[in-house]
Coordinates of N, CA and C in Angstrom, one line a residue:
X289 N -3.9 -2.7 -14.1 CA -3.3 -1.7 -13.3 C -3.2 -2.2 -11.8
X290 N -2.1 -2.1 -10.8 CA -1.8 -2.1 -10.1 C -2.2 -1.5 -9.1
X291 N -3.2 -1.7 -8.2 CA -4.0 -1.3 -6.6 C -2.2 -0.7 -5.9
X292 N -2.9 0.7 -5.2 CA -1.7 1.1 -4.9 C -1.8 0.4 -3.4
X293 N -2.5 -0.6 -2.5 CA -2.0 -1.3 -1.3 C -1.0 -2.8 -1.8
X294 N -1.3 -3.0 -3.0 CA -0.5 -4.2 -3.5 C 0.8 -3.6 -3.7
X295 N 0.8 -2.0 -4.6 CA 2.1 -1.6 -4.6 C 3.3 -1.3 -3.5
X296 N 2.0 -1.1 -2.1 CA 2.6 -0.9 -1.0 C 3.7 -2.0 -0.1
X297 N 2.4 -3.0 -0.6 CA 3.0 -4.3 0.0 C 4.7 -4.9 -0.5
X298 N 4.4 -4.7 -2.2 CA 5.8 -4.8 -2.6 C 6.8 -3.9 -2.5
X299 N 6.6 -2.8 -2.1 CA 7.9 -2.1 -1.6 C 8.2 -2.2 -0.7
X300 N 7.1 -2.5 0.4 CA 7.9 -2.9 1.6 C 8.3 -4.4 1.9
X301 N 7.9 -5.1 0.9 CA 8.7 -6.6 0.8 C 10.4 -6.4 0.4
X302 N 10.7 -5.2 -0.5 CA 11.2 -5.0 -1.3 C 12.7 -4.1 -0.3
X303 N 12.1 -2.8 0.4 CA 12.5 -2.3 1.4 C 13.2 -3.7 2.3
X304 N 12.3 -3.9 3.4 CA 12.8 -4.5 3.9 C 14.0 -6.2 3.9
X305 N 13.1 -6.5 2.4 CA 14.5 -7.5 2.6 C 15.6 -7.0 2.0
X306 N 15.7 -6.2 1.1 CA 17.6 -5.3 0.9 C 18.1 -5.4 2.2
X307 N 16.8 -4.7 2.9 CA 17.7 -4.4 4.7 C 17.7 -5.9 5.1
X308 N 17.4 -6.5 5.2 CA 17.5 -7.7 6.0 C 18.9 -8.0 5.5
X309 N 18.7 -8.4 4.3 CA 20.3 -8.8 3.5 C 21.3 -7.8 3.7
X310 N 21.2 -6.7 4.0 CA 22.7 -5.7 4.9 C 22.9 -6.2 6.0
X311 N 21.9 -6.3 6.7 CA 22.1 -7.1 8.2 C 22.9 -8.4 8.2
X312 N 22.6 -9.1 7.7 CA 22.5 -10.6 7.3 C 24.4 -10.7 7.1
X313 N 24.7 -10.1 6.0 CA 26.0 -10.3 5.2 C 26.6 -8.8 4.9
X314 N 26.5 -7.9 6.1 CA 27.5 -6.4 5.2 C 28.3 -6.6 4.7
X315 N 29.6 -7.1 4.9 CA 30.3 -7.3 3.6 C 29.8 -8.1 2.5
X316 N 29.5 -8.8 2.3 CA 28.9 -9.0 1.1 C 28.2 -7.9 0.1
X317 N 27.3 -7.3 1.4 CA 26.5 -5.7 1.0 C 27.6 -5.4 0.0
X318 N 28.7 -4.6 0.9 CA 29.3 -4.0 1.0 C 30.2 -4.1 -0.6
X319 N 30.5 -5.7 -0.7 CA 31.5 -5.9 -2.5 C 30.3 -5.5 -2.8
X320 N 29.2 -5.9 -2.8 CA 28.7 -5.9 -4.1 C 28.2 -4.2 -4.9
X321 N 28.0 -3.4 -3.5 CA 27.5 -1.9 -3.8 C 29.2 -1.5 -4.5
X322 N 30.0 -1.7 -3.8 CA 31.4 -1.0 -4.3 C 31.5 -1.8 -5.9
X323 N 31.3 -2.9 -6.4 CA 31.3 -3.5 -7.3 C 30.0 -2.5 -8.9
X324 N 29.0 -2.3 -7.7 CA 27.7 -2.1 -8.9 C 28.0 -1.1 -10.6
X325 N 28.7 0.0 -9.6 CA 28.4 1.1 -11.1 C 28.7 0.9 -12.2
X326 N 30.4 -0.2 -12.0 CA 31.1 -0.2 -13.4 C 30.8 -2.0 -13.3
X327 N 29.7 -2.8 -13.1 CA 29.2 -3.9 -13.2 C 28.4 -3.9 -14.6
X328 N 29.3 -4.7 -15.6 CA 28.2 -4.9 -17.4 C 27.3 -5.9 -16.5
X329 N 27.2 -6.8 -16.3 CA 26.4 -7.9 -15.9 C 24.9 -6.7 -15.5
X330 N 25.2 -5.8 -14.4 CA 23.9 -5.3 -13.6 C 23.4 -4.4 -14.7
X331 N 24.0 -3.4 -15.3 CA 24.0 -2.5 -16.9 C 23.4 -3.0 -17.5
X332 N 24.1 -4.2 -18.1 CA 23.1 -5.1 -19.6 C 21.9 -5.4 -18.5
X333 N 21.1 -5.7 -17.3 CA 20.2 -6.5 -17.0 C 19.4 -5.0 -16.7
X334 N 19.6 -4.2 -16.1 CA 19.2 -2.6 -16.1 C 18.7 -2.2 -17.2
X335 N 19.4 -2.3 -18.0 CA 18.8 -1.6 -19.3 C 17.6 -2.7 -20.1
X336 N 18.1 -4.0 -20.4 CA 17.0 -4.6 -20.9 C 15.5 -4.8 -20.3
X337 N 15.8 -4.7 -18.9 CA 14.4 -4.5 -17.8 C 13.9 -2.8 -18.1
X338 N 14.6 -1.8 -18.4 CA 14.1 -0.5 -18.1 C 14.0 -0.5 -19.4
X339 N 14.3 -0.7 -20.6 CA 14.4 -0.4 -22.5 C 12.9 -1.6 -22.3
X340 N 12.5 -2.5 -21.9 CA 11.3 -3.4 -22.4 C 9.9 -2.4 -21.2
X341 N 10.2 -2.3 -20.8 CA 9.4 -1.4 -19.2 C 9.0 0.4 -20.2
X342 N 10.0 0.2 -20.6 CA 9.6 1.9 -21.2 C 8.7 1.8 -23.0
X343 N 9.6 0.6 -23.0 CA 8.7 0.3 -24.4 C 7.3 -0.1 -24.8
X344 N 7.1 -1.2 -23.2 CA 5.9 -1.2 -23.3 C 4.8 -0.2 -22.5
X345 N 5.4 0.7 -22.1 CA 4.6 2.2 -21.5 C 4.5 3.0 -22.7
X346 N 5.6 2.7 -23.5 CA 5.6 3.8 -25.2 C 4.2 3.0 -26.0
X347 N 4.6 1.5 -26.0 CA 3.3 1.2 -27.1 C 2.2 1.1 -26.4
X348 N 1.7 1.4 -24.8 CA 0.4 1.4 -24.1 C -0.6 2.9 -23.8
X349 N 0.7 3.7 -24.7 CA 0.6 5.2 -24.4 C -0.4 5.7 -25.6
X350 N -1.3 6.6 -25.1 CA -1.9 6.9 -26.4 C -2.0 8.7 -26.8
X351 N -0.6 8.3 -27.9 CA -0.5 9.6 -28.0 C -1.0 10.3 -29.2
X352 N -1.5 11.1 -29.3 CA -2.5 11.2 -30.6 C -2.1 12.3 -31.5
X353 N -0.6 13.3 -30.6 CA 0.0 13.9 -31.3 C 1.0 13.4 -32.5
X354 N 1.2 11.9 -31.7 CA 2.5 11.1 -32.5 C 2.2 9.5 -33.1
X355 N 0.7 9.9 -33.4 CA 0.3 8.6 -34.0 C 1.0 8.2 -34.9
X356 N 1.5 9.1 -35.9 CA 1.9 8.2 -37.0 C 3.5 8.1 -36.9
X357 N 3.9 8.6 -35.8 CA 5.4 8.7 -35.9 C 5.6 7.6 -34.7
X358 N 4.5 7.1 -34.4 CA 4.6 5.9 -32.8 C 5.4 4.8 -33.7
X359 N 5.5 4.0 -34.5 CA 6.4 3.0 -34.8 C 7.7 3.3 -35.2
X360 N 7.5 4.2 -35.9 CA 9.1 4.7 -36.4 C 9.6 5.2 -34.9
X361 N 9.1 5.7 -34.1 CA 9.9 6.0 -33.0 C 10.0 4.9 -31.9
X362 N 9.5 3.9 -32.0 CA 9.2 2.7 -31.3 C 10.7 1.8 -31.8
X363 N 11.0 1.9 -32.9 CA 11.9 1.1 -33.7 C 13.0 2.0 -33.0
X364 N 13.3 3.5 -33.6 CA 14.4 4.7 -33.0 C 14.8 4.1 -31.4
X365 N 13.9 3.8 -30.2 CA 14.1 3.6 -29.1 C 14.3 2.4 -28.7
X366 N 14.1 1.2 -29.6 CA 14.7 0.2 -29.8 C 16.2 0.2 -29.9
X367 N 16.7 0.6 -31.3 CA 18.3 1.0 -32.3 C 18.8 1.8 -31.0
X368 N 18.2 2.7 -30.4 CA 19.2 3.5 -29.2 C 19.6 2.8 -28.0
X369 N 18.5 1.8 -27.6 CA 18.9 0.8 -26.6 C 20.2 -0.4 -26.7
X370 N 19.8 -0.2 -28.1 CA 21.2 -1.5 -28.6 C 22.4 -0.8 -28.3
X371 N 22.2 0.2 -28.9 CA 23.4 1.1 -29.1 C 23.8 1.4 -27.5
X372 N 23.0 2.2 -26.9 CA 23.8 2.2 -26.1 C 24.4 1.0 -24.8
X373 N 24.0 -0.3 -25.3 CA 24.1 -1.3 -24.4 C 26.3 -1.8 -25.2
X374 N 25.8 -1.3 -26.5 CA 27.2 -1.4 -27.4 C 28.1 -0.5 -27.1
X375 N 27.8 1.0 -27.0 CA 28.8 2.1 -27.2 C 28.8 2.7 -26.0
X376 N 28.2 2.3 -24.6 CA 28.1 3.4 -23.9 C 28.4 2.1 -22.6
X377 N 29.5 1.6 -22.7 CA 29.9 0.8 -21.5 C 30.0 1.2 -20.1
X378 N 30.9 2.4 -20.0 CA 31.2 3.3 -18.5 C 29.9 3.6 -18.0
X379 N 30.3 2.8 -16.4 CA 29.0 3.6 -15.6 C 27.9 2.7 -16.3
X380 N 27.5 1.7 -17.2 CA 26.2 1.5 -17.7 C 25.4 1.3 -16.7
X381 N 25.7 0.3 -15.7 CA 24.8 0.2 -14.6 C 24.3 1.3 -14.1
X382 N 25.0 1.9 -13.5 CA 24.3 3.7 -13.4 C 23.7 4.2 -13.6
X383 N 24.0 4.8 -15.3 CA 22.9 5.0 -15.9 C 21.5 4.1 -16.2
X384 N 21.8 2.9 -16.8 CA 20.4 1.7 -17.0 C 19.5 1.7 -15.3
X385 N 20.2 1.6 -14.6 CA 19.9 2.0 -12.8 C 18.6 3.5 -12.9
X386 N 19.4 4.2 -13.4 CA 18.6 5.6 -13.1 C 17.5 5.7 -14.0
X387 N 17.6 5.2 -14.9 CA 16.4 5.0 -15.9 C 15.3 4.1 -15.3
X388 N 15.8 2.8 -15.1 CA 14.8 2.0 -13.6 C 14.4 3.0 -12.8
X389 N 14.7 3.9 -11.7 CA 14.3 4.3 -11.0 C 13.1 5.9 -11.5
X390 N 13.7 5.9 -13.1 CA 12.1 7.1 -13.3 C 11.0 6.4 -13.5
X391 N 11.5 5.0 -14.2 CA 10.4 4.1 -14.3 C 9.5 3.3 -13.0
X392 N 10.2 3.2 -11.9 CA 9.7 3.0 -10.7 C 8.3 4.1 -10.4
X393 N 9.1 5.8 -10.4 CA 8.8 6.5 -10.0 C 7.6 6.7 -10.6
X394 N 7.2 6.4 -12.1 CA 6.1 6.6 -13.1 C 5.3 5.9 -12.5
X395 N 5.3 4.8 -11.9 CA 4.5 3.4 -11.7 C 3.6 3.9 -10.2
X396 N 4.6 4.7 -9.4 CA 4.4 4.8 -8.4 C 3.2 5.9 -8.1
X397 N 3.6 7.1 -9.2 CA 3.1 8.5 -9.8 C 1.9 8.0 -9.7
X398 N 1.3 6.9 -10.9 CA 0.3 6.5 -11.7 C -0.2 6.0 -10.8
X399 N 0.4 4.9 -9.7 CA -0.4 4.5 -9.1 C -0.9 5.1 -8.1
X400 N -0.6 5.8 -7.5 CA -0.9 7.0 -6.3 C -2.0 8.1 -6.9
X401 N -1.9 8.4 -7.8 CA -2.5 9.7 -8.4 C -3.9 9.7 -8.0
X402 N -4.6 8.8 -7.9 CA -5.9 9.1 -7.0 C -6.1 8.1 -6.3
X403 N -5.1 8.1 -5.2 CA -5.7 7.7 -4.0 C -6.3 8.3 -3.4
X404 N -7.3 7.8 -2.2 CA -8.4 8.7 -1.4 C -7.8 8.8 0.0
X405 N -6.7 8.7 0.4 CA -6.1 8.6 1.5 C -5.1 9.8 2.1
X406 N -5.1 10.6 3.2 CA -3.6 11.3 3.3 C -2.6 10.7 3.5
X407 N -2.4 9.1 3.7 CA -1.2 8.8 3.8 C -0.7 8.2 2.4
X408 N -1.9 8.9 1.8 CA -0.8 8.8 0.0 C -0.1 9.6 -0.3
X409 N 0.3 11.0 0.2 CA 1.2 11.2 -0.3 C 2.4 11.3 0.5
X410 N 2.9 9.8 0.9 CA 3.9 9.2 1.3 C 4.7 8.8 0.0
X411 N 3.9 8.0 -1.0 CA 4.4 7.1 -2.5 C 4.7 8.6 -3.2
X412 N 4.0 9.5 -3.5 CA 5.1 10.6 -4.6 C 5.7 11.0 -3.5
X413 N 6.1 11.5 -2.9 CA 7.0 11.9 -2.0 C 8.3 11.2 -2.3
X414 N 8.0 9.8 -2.1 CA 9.4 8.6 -2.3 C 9.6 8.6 -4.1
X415 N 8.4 8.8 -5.0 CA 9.0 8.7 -6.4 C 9.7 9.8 -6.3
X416 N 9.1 11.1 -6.1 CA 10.6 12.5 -5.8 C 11.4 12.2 -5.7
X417 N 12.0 11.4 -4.8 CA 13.4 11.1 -4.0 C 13.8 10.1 -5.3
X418 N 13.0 9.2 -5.9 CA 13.5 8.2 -6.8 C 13.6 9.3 -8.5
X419 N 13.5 10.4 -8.5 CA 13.6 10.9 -9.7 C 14.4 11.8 -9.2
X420 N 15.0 12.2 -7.7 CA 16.2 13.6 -7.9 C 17.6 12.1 -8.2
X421 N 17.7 11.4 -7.6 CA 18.8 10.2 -7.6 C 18.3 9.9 -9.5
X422 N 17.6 9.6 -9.8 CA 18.0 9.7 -10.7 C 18.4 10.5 -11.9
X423 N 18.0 11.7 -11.9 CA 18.9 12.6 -12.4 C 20.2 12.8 -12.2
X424 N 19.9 12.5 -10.5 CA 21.5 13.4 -10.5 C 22.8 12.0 -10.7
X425 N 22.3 11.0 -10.4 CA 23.6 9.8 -11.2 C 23.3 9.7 -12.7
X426 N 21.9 9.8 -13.6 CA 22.3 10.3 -14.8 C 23.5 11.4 -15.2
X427 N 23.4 12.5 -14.8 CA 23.9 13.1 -14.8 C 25.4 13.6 -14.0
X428 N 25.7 13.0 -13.3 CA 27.5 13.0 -12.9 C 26.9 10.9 -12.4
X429 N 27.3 10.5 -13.2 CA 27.5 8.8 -12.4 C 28.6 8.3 -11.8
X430 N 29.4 8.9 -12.1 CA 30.4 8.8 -11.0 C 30.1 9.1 -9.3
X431 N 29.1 10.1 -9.3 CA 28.7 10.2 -8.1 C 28.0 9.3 -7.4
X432 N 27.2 8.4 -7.8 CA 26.6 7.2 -7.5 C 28.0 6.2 -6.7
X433 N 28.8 6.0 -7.4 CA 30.1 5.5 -7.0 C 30.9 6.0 -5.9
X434 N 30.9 7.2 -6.0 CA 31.3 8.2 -4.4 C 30.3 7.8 -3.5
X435 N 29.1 7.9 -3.7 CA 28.1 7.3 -2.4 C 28.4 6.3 -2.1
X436 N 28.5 5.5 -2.9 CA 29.0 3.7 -2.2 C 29.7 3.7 -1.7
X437 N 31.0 4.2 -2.1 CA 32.1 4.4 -1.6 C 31.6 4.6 -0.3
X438 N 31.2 5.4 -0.3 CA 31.5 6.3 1.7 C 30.2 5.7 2.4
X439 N 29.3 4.9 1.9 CA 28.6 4.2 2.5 C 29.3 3.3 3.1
X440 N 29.8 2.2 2.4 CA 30.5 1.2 2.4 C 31.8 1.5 3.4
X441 N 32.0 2.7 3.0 CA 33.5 2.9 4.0 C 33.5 2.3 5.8
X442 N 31.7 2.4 5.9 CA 31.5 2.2 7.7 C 30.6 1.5 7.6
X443 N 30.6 0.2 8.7 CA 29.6 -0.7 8.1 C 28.4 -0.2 9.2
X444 N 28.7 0.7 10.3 CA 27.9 1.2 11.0 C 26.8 2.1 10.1
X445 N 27.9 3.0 9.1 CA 26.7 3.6 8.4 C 25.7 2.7 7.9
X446 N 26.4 1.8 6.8 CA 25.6 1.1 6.0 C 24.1 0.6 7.0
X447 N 25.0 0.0 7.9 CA 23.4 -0.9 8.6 C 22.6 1.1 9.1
X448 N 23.1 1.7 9.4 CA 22.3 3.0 9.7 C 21.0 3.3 8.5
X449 N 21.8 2.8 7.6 CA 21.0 3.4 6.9 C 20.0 2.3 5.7
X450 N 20.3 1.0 5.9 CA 19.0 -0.1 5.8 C 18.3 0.2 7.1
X451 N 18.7 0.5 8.1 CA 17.9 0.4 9.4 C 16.8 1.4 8.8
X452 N 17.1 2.6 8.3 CA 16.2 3.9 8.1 C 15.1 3.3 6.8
X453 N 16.0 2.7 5.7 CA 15.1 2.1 4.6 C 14.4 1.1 5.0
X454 N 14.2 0.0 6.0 CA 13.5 -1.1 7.0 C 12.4 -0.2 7.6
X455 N 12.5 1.2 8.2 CA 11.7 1.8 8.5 C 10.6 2.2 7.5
X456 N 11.3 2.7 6.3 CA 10.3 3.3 5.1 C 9.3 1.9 4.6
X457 N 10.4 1.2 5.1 CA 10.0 -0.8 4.1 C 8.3 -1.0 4.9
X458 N 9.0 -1.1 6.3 CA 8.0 -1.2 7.6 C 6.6 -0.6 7.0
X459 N 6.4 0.4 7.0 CA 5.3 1.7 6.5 C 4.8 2.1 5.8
X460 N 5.4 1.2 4.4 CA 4.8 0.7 3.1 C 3.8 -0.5 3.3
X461 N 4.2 -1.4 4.2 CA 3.9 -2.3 4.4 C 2.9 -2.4 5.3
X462 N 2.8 -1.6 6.4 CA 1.6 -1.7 7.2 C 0.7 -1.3 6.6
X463 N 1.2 0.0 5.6 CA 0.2 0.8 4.8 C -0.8 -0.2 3.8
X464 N 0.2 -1.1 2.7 CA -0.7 -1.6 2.1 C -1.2 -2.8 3.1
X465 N -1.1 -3.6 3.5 CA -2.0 -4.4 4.9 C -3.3 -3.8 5.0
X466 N -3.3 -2.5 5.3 CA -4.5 -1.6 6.0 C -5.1 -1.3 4.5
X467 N -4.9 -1.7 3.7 CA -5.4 -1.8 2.2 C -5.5 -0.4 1.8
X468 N -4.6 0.7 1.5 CA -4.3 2.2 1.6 C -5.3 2.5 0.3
X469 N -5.9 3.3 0.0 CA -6.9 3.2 -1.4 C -6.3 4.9 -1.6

């Protein structure tokens, strides 16, 4: 298990260099967010990172209601991952994206859940924010695509708004430093 100051540390490695790289090259930023939603390349790599991440949270899980139904359903969420990496092209990035981000959010959950600190609940606060985005581009993904859009539309916004994520990056990062328990 993952010490939630280590987790800290990589989010804010994580935070900050996105922002660095906005700064660095916005237009570049800029193709590649307007490029992401309807991107197979990011989709297929989304989903096989989030389908192996969830699988092995399914076979590390000990569920005692679904003991005997754990491989057949292990297999079932296997066949669904194929399938939808086959049949569900539109938007895959999007969606495979939003499934990453409840899986972030889980990691984040778990790892926060007893910290001794009040500046823990900084990490569920941010998994919140990482499970309403992903509901809500599960559920309309085209909207994910409108955001970019109008991010992308001003490159003032965009750096506005790595500058704000640099800040969160920043304060994950001091946090875990100060070894946040």
């Amino acid at each position: 298990m993952i010490t939630l100051s280590t987790l800290s540390v990589i989010l804010g490695i994580l935070l900050l260099g996105s922002s660095a790289f906005v700064f660095a090259k916005p237009e570049t930023c800029k193709r590649l967010l307007l490029s992401f939603p309807r991107s197979l390349p990011w989709g297929y790599f989304f989903l096989v990172v989030s389908s192996v991440w969830f699988l092995w949270y399914f076979q590390n899980e000990d569920i005692t209601d679904f003991a005997q139904l754990k491989k057949p359903m292990f297999v079932l969420f296997i066949v669904l991952a194929i399938g939808v990496g086959l049949f569900v092209k539109d938007f895959l990035a999007v969606r495979s994206y939003s499934i990453f981000l409840f899986l972030v959010a889980k990691l984040i959950y778990d790892t926060a859940r007893y910290a001794d600190s009040s500046w823990a609940v900084l990490f569920p606060s941010a998994a919140t924010v990482l499970v309403f985005f992903g509901i809500w581009f599960t559920a309309v993904p085209w909207k994910m695509r409108d955001l970019l859009n109008w991010i992308s539309a001003s490159t003032l916004r965009l750096k506005a708004l790595a500058g704000a994520r640099a800040v969160l990056g920043l304060a994950f990062l001091i946090l875990g430093i100060l070894k946040i328990h």
